[in-house]
CSV table of C-alpha atoms in Angstrom, one decimal:
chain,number,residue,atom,x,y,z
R,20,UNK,CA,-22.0,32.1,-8.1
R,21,UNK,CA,-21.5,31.0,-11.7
R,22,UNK,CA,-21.3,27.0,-12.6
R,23,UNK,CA,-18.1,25.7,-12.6
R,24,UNK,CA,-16.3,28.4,-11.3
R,25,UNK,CA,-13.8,28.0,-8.3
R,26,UNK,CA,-13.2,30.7,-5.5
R,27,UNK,CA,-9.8,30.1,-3.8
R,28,UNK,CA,-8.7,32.9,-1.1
R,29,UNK,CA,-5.2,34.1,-0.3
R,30,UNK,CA,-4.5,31.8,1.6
R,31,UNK,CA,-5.2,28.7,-0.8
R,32,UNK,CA,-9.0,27.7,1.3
R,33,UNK,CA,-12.0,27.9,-0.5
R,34,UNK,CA,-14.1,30.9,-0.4
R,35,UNK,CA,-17.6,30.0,0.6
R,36,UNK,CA,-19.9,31.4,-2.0
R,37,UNK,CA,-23.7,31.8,-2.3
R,38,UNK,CA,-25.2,29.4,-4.7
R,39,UNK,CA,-27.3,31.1,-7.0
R,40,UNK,CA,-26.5,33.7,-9.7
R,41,UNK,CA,-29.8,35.8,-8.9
R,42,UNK,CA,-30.7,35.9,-5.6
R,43,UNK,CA,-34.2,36.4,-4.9
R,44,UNK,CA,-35.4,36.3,-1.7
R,45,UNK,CA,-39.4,35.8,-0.7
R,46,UNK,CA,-38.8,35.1,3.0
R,47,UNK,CA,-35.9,36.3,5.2
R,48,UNK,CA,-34.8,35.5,8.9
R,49,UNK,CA,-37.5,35.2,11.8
R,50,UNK,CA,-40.6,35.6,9.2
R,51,UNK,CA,-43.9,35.4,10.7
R,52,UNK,CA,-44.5,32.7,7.9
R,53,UNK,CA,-42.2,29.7,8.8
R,54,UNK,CA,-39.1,31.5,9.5
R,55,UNK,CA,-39.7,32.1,13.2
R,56,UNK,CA,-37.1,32.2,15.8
R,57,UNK,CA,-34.3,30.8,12.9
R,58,UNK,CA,-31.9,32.5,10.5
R,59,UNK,CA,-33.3,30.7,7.3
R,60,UNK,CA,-33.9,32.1,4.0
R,61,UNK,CA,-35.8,31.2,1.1
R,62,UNK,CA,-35.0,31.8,-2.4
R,63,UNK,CA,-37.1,31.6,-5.8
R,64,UNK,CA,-35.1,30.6,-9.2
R,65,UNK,CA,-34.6,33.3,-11.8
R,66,UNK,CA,-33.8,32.8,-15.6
R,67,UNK,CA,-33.7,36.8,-15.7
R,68,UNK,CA,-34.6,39.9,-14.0
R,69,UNK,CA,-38.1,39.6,-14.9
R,70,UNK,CA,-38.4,35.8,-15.7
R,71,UNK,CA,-39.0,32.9,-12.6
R,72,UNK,CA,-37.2,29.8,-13.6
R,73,UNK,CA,-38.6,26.6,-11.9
R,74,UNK,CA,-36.4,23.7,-10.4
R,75,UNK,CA,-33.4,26.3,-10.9
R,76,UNK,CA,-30.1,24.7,-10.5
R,77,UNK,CA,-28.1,26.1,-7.4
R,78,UNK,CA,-24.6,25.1,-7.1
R,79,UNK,CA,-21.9,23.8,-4.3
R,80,UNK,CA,-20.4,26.7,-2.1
R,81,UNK,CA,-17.3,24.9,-1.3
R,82,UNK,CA,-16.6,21.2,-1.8
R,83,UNK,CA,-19.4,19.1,0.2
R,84,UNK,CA,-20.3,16.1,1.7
R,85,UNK,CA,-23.8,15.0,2.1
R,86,UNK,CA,-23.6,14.3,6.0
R,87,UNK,CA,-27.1,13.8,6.8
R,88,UNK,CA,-30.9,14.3,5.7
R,89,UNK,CA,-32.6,16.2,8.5
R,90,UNK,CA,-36.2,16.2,6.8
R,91,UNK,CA,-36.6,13.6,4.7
R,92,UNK,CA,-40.7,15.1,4.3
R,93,UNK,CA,-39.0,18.1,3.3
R,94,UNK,CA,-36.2,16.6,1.3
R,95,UNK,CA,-33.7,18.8,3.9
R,96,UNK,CA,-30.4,18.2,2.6
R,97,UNK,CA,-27.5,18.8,5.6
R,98,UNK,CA,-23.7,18.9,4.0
R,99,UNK,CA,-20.3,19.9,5.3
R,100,UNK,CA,-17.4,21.1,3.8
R,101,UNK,CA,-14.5,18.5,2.8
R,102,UNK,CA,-12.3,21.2,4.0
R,103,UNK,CA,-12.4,24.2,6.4
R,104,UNK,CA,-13.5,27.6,3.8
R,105,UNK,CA,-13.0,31.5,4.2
R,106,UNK,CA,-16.6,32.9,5.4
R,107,UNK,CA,-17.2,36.1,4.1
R,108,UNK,CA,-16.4,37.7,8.2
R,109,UNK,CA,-13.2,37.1,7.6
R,110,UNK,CA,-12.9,33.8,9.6
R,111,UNK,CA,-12.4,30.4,8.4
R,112,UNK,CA,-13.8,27.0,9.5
R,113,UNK,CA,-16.1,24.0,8.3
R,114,UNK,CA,-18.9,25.4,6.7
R,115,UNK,CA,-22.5,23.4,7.3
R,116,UNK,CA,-25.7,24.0,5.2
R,117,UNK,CA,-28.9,22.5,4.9
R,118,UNK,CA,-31.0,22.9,1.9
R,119,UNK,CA,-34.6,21.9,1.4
R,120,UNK,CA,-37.4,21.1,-1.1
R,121,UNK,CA,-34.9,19.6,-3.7
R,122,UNK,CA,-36.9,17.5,-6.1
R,123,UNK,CA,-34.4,14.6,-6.2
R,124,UNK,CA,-33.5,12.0,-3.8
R,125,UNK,CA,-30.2,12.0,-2.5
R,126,UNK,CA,-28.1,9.8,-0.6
R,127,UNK,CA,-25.4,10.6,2.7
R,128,UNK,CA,-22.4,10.2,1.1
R,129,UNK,CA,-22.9,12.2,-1.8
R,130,UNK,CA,-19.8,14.7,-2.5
R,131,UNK,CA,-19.9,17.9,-4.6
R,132,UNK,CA,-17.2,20.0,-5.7
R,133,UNK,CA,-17.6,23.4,-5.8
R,134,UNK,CA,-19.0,25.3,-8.5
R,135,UNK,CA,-21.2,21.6,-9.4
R,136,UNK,CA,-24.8,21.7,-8.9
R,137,UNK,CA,-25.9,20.9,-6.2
R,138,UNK,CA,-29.5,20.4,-6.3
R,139,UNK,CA,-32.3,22.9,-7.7
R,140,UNK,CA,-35.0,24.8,-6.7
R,141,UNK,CA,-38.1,23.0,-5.8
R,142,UNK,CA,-41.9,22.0,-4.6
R,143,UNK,CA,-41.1,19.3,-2.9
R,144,UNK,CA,-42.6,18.9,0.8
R,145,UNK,CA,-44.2,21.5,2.6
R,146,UNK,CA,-44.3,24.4,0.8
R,147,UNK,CA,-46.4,26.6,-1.0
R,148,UNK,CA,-44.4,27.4,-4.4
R,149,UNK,CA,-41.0,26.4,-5.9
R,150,UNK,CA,-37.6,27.7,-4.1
R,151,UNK,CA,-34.7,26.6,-2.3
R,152,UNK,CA,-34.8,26.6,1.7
R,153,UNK,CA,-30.9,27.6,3.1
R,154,UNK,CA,-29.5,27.6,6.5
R,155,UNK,CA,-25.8,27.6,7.6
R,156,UNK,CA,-23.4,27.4,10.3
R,157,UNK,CA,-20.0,27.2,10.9
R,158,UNK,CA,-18.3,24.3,12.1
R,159,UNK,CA,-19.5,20.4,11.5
R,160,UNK,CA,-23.3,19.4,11.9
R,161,UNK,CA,-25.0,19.5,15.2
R,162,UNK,CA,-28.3,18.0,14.5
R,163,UNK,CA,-31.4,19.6,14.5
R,164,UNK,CA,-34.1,20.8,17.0
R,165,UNK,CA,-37.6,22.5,17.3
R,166,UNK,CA,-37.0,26.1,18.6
R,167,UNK,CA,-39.3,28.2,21.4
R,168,UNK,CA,-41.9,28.6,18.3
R,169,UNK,CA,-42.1,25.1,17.0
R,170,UNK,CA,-40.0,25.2,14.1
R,171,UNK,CA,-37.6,22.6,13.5
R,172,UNK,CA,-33.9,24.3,12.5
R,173,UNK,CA,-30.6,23.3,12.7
R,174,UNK,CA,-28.8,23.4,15.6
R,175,UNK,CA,-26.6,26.6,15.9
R,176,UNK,CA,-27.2,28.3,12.4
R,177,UNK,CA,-25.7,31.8,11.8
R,178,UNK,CA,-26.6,34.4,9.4
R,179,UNK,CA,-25.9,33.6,5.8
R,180,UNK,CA,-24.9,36.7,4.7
R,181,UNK,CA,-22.0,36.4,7.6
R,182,UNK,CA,-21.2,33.5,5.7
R,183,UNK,CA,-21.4,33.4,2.5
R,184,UNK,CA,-20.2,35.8,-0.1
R,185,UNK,CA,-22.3,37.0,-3.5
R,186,UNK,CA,-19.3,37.1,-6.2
R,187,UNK,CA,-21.3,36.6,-9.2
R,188,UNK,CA,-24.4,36.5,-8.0
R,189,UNK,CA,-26.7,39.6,-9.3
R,190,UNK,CA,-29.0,40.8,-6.3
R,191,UNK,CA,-32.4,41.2,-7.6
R,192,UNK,CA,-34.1,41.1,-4.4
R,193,UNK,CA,-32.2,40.2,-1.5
R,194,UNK,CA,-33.8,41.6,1.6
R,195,UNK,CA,-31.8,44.7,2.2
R,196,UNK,CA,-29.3,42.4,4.3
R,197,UNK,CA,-25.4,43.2,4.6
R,198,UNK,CA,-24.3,41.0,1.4
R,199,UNK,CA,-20.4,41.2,0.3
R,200,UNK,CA,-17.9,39.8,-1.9
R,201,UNK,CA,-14.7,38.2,-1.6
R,202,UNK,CA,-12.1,40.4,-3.1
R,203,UNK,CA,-10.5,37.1,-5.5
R,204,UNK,CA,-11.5,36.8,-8.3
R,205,UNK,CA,-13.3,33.7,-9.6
R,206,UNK,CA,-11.2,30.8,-11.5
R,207,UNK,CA,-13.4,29.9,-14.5
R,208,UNK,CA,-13.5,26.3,-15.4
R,209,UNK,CA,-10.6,25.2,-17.5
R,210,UNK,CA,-11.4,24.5,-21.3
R,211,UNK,CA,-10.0,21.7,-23.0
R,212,UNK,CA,-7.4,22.8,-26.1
R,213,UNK,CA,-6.7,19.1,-26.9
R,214,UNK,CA,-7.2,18.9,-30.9
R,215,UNK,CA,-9.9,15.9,-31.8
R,216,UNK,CA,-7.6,13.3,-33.2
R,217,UNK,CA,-8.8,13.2,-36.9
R,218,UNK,CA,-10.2,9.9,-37.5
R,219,UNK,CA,-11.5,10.3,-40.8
R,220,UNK,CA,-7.8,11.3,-41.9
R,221,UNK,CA,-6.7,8.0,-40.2
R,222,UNK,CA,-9.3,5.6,-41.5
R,223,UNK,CA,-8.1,6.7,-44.9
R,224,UNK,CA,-4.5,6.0,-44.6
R,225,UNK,CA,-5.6,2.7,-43.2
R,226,UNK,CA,-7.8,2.1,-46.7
R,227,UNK,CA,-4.9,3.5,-49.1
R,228,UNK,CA,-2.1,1.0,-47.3
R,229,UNK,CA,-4.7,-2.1,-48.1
C-alpha cells in the first residue's frame, strides 16, 4: 500500500491492505528457521528493486488499535481493527495483527488510521538482520501460545495472503504465494487548495493606514 492512501470496498468497510509498497519476503510460513508450525512471514524494507532500505516505514492496513504487546523482548506489537474490514477471501470481520522487531516503543492504546505508519522495519530483539515480523487473524485477539515446536505465535492466525490484499504493493519477491488485489481503487489523500492568506499584503495595509 501507498502512505496515506484509503481503501474503502463496496460496501463502505475498509479493505484490509498489506503494509508495504515492495514486498520482499526472506522467510515464509512453517520455515525451518523460526517459522515452524505458524503462518508468519517476514519481510525486508526496500527503497527500490535493487536497493534494501533499513527501518522502512510500513503502514496501517485498516484503522487499528494497539490492544496488547505480546513480546515485549521482541517489541511484538498485537492491534485490532476499530472496525470490522473486507479480507481479501471475500469475507469481512475484525482483522488482528501482530508485528515485531519495531524499533520504537509503543504504548496499548495507541490508534492508527489507515494508510499512517504504523511502525518500521527493524533489529530490534531476536533477530538476525532488519525486517518486519507479520501475523494475522480474523476476529479480535486471542492471546498467544507456544506451538508443538516451541514457537510462541498467536493464537489462531490465518494465512496473510487470505487476508490481506497487495493494491499498490509491487511484489519483488513474495514467495510464490496466492497474493490478490481488491478490485477498488485506492482514495489518495486529499490535498489542501486553501490559498496561504497573504500576510505580507496585510501587514502592509496595516503600515499605510498608520
Amino acid at each position: 500500500m501507498l502512505a496515506n492512501h484509503t481503501y474503502v470496498g463496496s460496501n463502505g468497510k475498509q479493505n484490509a491492505v498489506f503494509p508495504l509498497e515492495i514486498m520482499y519476503l526472506t522467510q515464509g510460513e512453517f520455515s525451518d528457521f523460526t517459522h515452524k508450525g505458524m503462518y508468519a512471514m517476514d519481510f525486508q524494507g526496500m527503497y527500490n528493486a535493487s536497493t534494501r532500505r533499513y527501518n522502512c516505514p510500513y503502514y496501517a492496513p485498516v484503522d487499528l488499535e494497539l490492544v496488547a504487546i505480546a513480546d515485549p523482548s521482541n517489541h511484538a506489537y498485537v492491534y485490532t481493527s476499530i472496525n470490522e474490514v473486507n479480507f481479501i477471501d471475500g469475507t469481512s470481520g475484525y482483522l488482528t495483527i501482530l508485528v515485531a522487531h519495531d524499533p520504537t516503543s509503543y504504548s496499548v492504546g495507541r490508534r492508527v488510521m489507515q494508510g499512517q505508519m504504523l511502525g518500521q522495519t527493524g533489529q530490534y530483539g531476536n533477530v538476525t538482520g532488519d525486517h518486519v515480523h507479520i501475523e494475522v487473524k480474523k476476529g479480535r485477539y486471542e492471546g498467544c501460545h507456544y506451538n508443538s515446536d516451541g514457537i510462541y505465535m498467536m493464537t489462531n492466525e490465518t494465512h496473510i495472503y487470505n487476508v490481506l490484499g497487495v493494491n499498490d504493493t509491487m511484489l519483488l519477491v513474495d514467495g510464490g504465494y496466492n497474493w490478490r488485489e481488491f478490485s477498488e481503487q485506492p482514495i489518495p489523500p486529499v490535498q489542501s487548495t486553501r490559498k496561504k492568506f497573504p500576510w505580507v499584503l496585510y501587514a502592509r495595509k496595516l503600515r499605510s493606514k498608520k
